[in-house]
Amino acid sequence: MKNFYSNIYSFNLRILKKTVKYLSQGNLVAIPTETVYGLAGNAYSKKAVKNIFKVKKRPKKNPLIIHYHNISDAEKDVIFNKNFFLLYKKFCPGPLTFILKKSKNSKITPFATSSLKTVAIRFPKNRIIRSVLKLIKFPLAMPSANLSSGLSPVNALDVFEEFKKKINIIIDGGNTKIGIESTVVDLTGKPKILRPGIITKSKLNRFFKIDLSNNKFKIKSPGMLKKHYSPGIPVILNKKPKYSNHAYIVFGKKFQNYKNYFNLSKKADLKEAAANLYKTMRKIKKIGYKKIYVTKIPNKGLGLAINDRLKRASN
Ligand code: TXA
Ligand code: MG
């Protein structure tokens, strides 16, 4: 593919082989997952992981998620427990990240985990990332493929917009199915949700009681910086704009089709809204609106994850 986006490739056997070779040499590749696109590098390689932080301009104290093909690939790096097995069986591969204790002889470079004693691990479901993970001999450290504190990318062009040609391979897997990042659950003690997502609290509560002490989603995760997921223009919540050069993100059928109104889901479907969230904010910014106002989104189920991202975007 020779055009302006000469580093964006459709997925085929040739690019799969090239990706495997590239990653094995310590280079970075942008790869789709079912949640958002990731910027992947060998989690055992100091060089690759340091480069991820550099390219993303990510603070060193914000650790990365390590991605595996299956449970046996991860057993040397982390210490499993009963709660992990319960959730793995039900939700993996899928959009769920586990915080577990790092094992003593883990090969994950301490740069990936910001020298913590714990590791975040995930088994993604998307077929492209899975076919890469299946062929390589190491796990992938893979944050969302965006500059730190910005919006996560949900298609290949979003990734290009973030890094231009600094990444040699961006694999095009179309729009991601889920559109927001995985749920992060801390299983090192009483189970806690550190980042809400499509696997909701009520789904997890069927297995064990989620600990809600020190209030809702109040985070000990170093990466849960207050300002995050920002489109780069002010975001104002639960308010209607006064001017037409301000965009209004709405939800449900009661809203008109005005030019500056952007409906996340006319049929008031939270899954559809999550899938449209980052895409819509990027679009609004690109059109040139100066501010984003957002209507109230129901704060239950997946709505909790959407509101979590909106709140951080508005900080
Ligand atoms: O859906 C996703 O999870 C995507 C795709 C690419 O897999 N990845 C992603 O990675 O969202 P990232 O780096 O953007 O977010 C990882 C989050 C951060 O908030 C980080 O602080 C947290 O996981 N995290 C990583 N290791 C941790 C640890 N040991 N303890 C607590 N939180 C941790
Ligand atoms: Mg991120």
XYZ file of C-alpha atoms and ligand atoms in Angstrom:
349
model
C 0.000 0.000 0.000
C 1.804 3.127 -1.217
C -0.037 6.279 -0.333
C 0.020 9.092 2.200
C -0.639 6.660 5.017
C 2.177 4.378 3.908
C 2.587 2.972 7.426
C -1.036 1.740 7.646
C -1.398 -1.875 6.518
C -4.402 -4.112 6.091
C -4.087 -7.399 7.893
C -2.786 -10.414 5.979
C -0.242 -13.178 6.387
C 2.577 -11.056 5.012
C 2.005 -8.221 7.477
C 1.536 -10.718 10.300
C 4.990 -12.164 9.604
C 6.501 -8.711 9.290
C 4.912 -7.692 12.600
C 6.263 -10.759 14.388
C 9.754 -10.107 13.060
C 9.566 -6.437 13.898
C 8.397 -7.030 17.477
C 11.048 -9.723 17.971
C 13.699 -7.150 17.078
C 12.462 -4.828 19.837
C 10.448 -2.467 17.641
C 6.943 -1.114 18.213
C 3.771 -1.849 16.245
C 0.252 -0.416 16.597
C -2.299 -3.232 16.728
C -6.092 -3.289 17.119
C -7.748 -4.982 20.084
C -11.482 -5.271 20.776
C -11.327 -2.236 23.115
C -8.958 0.343 21.603
C -5.783 0.229 19.477
C -2.588 -0.532 21.372
C 1.062 0.440 20.940
C 2.804 -2.909 21.351
C 6.358 -3.869 22.272
C 8.144 -6.878 23.789
C 7.397 -6.760 27.531
C 10.670 -8.563 28.283
C 12.736 -5.986 26.418
C 13.950 -2.891 28.227
C 14.636 -1.192 24.907
C 11.132 -1.782 23.530
C 9.379 -0.751 26.724
C 11.463 2.392 27.207
C 10.583 3.331 23.665
C 6.850 2.946 24.358
C 7.105 5.498 27.169
C 9.141 7.809 24.963
C 6.850 7.698 21.936
C 3.730 8.188 24.083
C 5.373 10.839 26.299
C 4.007 8.757 29.147
C 5.069 9.439 32.751
C 7.408 6.659 33.882
C 5.341 6.006 36.979
C 2.317 4.922 34.942
C 2.699 1.144 34.419
C 1.660 -0.766 31.286
C -0.713 -3.692 30.748
C 1.019 -6.923 29.670
C -0.902 -8.918 27.053
C -0.804 -12.709 26.664
C -2.326 -15.262 24.324
C -3.399 -17.617 27.096
C -3.089 -18.498 30.736
C -0.060 -20.803 30.440
C 1.981 -18.040 28.803
C 1.391 -15.839 31.854
C 2.037 -18.317 34.648
C 5.755 -17.615 34.928
C 5.293 -13.879 35.263
C 2.485 -13.542 37.808
C 0.993 -15.309 40.810
C -2.520 -16.535 40.032
C -5.219 -16.843 42.680
C -8.731 -18.257 43.016
C -10.508 -15.062 41.998
C -8.356 -14.818 38.903
C -9.266 -18.335 37.772
C -12.966 -17.613 38.288
C -12.882 -14.509 36.103
C -10.494 -15.945 33.525
C -12.825 -18.848 32.898
C -15.799 -16.601 32.389
C -14.402 -13.543 30.576
C -11.145 -14.441 28.803
C -10.111 -13.773 26.204
C -11.853 -10.442 26.622
C -11.876 -6.815 27.774
C -10.766 -7.442 31.347
C -7.397 -6.559 32.933
C -6.232 -8.191 36.157
C -3.828 -6.723 38.693
C -1.889 -9.605 40.237
C 1.334 -10.022 42.182
C 4.419 -10.234 40.024
C 6.336 -13.474 40.475
C 9.941 -13.343 41.701
C 11.437 -14.720 38.495
C 9.157 -12.822 36.136
C 10.927 -11.753 32.952
C 8.841 -8.601 32.531
C 11.169 -5.617 32.557
C 10.634 -3.438 35.674
C 10.276 -0.452 33.325
C 6.943 -1.884 32.140
C 5.548 -2.153 35.656
C 7.076 1.085 36.974
C 9.004 -1.135 39.420
C 5.801 -2.134 41.242
C 5.388 -5.545 42.868
C 2.179 -6.027 40.898
C 1.443 -6.483 37.182
C -1.584 -5.730 35.032
C -2.294 -8.578 32.612
C -4.884 -9.017 29.883
C -5.866 -11.641 27.308
C -7.395 -9.677 24.427
C -10.015 -11.186 22.149
C -9.608 -9.429 18.788
C -8.398 -11.923 16.155
C -5.566 -9.723 14.880
C -3.875 -9.201 18.238
C -4.472 -12.859 19.067
C -2.785 -14.077 15.922
C 0.234 -11.898 16.722
C 0.357 -13.090 20.360
C 0.134 -16.685 19.231
C 3.243 -16.443 17.078
C 5.608 -14.491 19.318
C 7.650 -15.933 22.179
C 7.069 -13.080 24.638
C 4.113 -11.058 25.957
C 3.302 -7.563 24.724
C 3.425 -4.437 26.830
C 0.656 -2.458 25.210
C -0.867 0.824 26.330
C -3.468 2.565 24.205
C -1.835 3.937 21.036
C -2.164 7.629 21.811
C -0.058 10.399 23.285
C -0.325 10.400 27.066
C -3.502 12.001 28.500
C -5.250 12.097 25.101
C -8.104 10.080 23.628
C -7.550 6.383 22.948
C -7.624 5.505 19.226
C -10.445 3.366 17.889
C -9.218 2.975 14.298
C -5.973 3.047 12.322
C -6.351 6.669 11.229
C -6.719 7.764 14.853
C -3.367 6.103 15.559
C -1.809 7.811 12.556
C -3.096 11.145 13.823
C -1.320 10.546 17.143
C 2.082 9.355 15.980
C 2.193 10.117 12.244
C 5.151 8.115 10.893
C 6.942 7.562 14.186
C 5.480 4.049 14.151
C 6.465 2.023 11.103
C 3.561 -0.413 11.213
C -0.038 0.395 12.062
C -2.297 -2.592 11.421
C -5.739 -1.605 10.192
C -8.489 -3.648 11.808
C -11.333 -1.189 11.244
C -13.213 0.416 14.117
C -12.840 -1.395 17.424
C -15.943 -3.137 18.678
C -16.060 -1.792 22.230
C -14.476 1.644 21.868
C -13.332 2.219 25.466
C -10.514 0.596 27.419
C -10.764 -2.684 29.353
C -12.123 -2.924 32.888
C -9.206 -3.046 35.351
C -9.795 -5.195 38.418
C -7.303 -5.424 41.273
C -7.196 -8.990 42.621
C -4.230 -8.587 44.956
C -6.539 -8.164 47.959
C -10.290 -7.672 48.236
C -11.338 -7.334 44.567
C -11.563 -3.709 43.494
C -12.411 -2.036 40.211
C -9.667 0.447 39.326
C -11.068 1.396 35.940
C -14.696 0.693 34.984
C -15.425 -0.797 31.563
C -17.792 -2.998 29.590
C -17.364 -5.807 32.125
C -19.360 -4.015 34.766
C -19.422 -4.164 38.537
C -22.682 -6.133 38.503
C -21.147 -8.744 36.177
C -18.174 -9.118 38.517
C -20.370 -9.127 41.616
C -21.818 -12.459 40.492
C -18.468 -14.040 41.339
C -17.503 -12.216 44.501
C -18.229 -9.010 46.262
C -16.427 -6.051 44.755
C -14.890 -3.914 47.446
C -16.191 -0.359 47.243
C -14.376 0.998 50.280
C -12.580 4.339 49.959
C -15.485 5.296 47.746
C -16.441 4.643 44.145
C -13.509 3.875 41.863
C -11.228 5.956 44.065
C -8.001 4.786 42.627
C -4.713 3.573 43.917
C -3.655 2.853 40.373
C -0.759 5.178 39.613
C -2.019 5.647 36.095
C -5.421 6.850 37.004
C -4.300 10.411 36.601
C -7.132 12.809 37.014
C -6.662 14.429 33.658
C -6.919 11.798 30.978
C -8.854 10.938 27.855
C -8.782 14.603 26.922
C -9.785 15.723 23.405
C -7.636 18.865 23.764
C -10.541 21.307 24.099
C -12.640 22.030 27.210
C -15.332 19.494 28.062
C -18.280 20.652 30.192
C -20.605 18.069 31.675
C -24.359 18.041 32.235
C -24.899 21.329 30.448
C -26.308 22.590 27.173
C -24.227 24.951 25.001
C -25.347 28.541 24.449
C -23.518 29.073 21.157
C -23.511 27.139 17.902
C -19.689 27.078 17.756
C -19.832 24.817 20.784
C -20.562 21.135 20.236
C -23.165 19.223 22.225
C -22.781 15.493 22.845
C -26.242 14.011 23.405
C -27.766 10.615 24.060
C -31.248 9.312 23.192
C -34.004 10.150 20.753
C -35.388 13.302 22.362
C -32.594 15.438 20.872
C -32.910 17.337 17.574
C -30.532 16.840 14.660
C -28.898 20.266 14.933
C -25.550 20.665 13.213
C -23.631 21.024 16.470
C -25.445 18.107 18.153
C -23.623 14.763 18.156
C -25.716 11.812 19.271
C -23.800 8.928 20.881
C -26.829 6.688 20.484
C -30.257 7.725 19.223
C -31.735 4.524 20.598
C -30.166 5.237 24.011
C -27.992 2.128 23.882
C -24.978 2.385 26.197
C -22.874 -0.082 24.183
C -23.376 1.969 21.051
C -22.582 5.132 23.019
C -19.306 3.693 24.341
C -18.264 2.651 20.831
C -18.973 6.194 19.574
C -17.509 8.172 22.479
C -13.870 8.767 21.460
C -14.705 8.806 17.758
C -17.217 11.578 18.360
C -14.862 13.683 20.484
C -12.112 13.395 17.870
C -14.532 14.397 15.127
C -15.738 17.441 17.065
C -12.175 18.602 17.651
C -11.294 18.102 13.981
C -14.282 20.120 12.758
C -12.946 22.998 14.839
C -15.425 23.392 17.685
C -13.943 25.275 20.627
C -15.782 23.503 23.452
C -17.708 20.315 24.063
C -20.821 20.234 26.231
C -22.227 16.876 27.254
C -25.733 15.935 28.312
C -26.308 13.660 31.300
C -25.621 9.994 30.517
C -27.370 7.352 32.705
C -24.946 6.430 35.475
C -25.522 2.687 35.632
C -24.025 -0.393 33.990
C -21.735 0.611 31.156
C -22.804 4.221 31.767
C -20.442 4.244 34.760
C -17.475 3.635 32.445
C -18.628 6.279 29.965
C -19.097 8.831 32.755
C -15.702 7.934 34.239
C -14.011 8.791 30.914
C -16.098 11.951 30.451
C -15.283 13.133 33.936
C -11.562 12.711 33.347
C -11.856 14.385 29.937
C -13.478 17.368 31.663
C -10.775 17.782 34.323
O -8.231 -1.902 26.740
C -7.114 -1.709 27.212
O -6.835 -2.000 28.382
C -6.039 -1.094 26.290
C -5.722 -2.119 25.197
C -4.639 -1.635 24.256
O -5.379 -3.347 25.783
N -4.883 -0.723 27.021
C -4.868 0.340 27.876
O -3.624 0.592 28.449
O -5.840 1.014 28.118
P -3.264 1.949 29.195
O -1.799 1.920 29.407
O -3.792 3.080 28.393
O -3.978 1.841 30.579
C -3.479 0.923 31.553
C -4.022 1.247 32.895
C -3.396 2.508 33.465
O -4.400 3.257 34.099
C -2.396 1.960 34.470
O -2.124 2.835 35.529
C -3.095 0.717 34.959
O -3.692 0.182 33.801
N -2.108 -0.229 35.539
C -1.114 -0.883 34.898
N -0.395 -1.628 35.754
C -0.941 -1.452 36.972
C -0.652 -1.943 38.274
N 0.344 -2.787 38.497
N -1.446 -1.540 39.299
C -2.467 -0.709 39.085
N -2.791 -0.201 37.879
C -2.040 -0.551 36.841
Mg -4.305 4.910 27.758
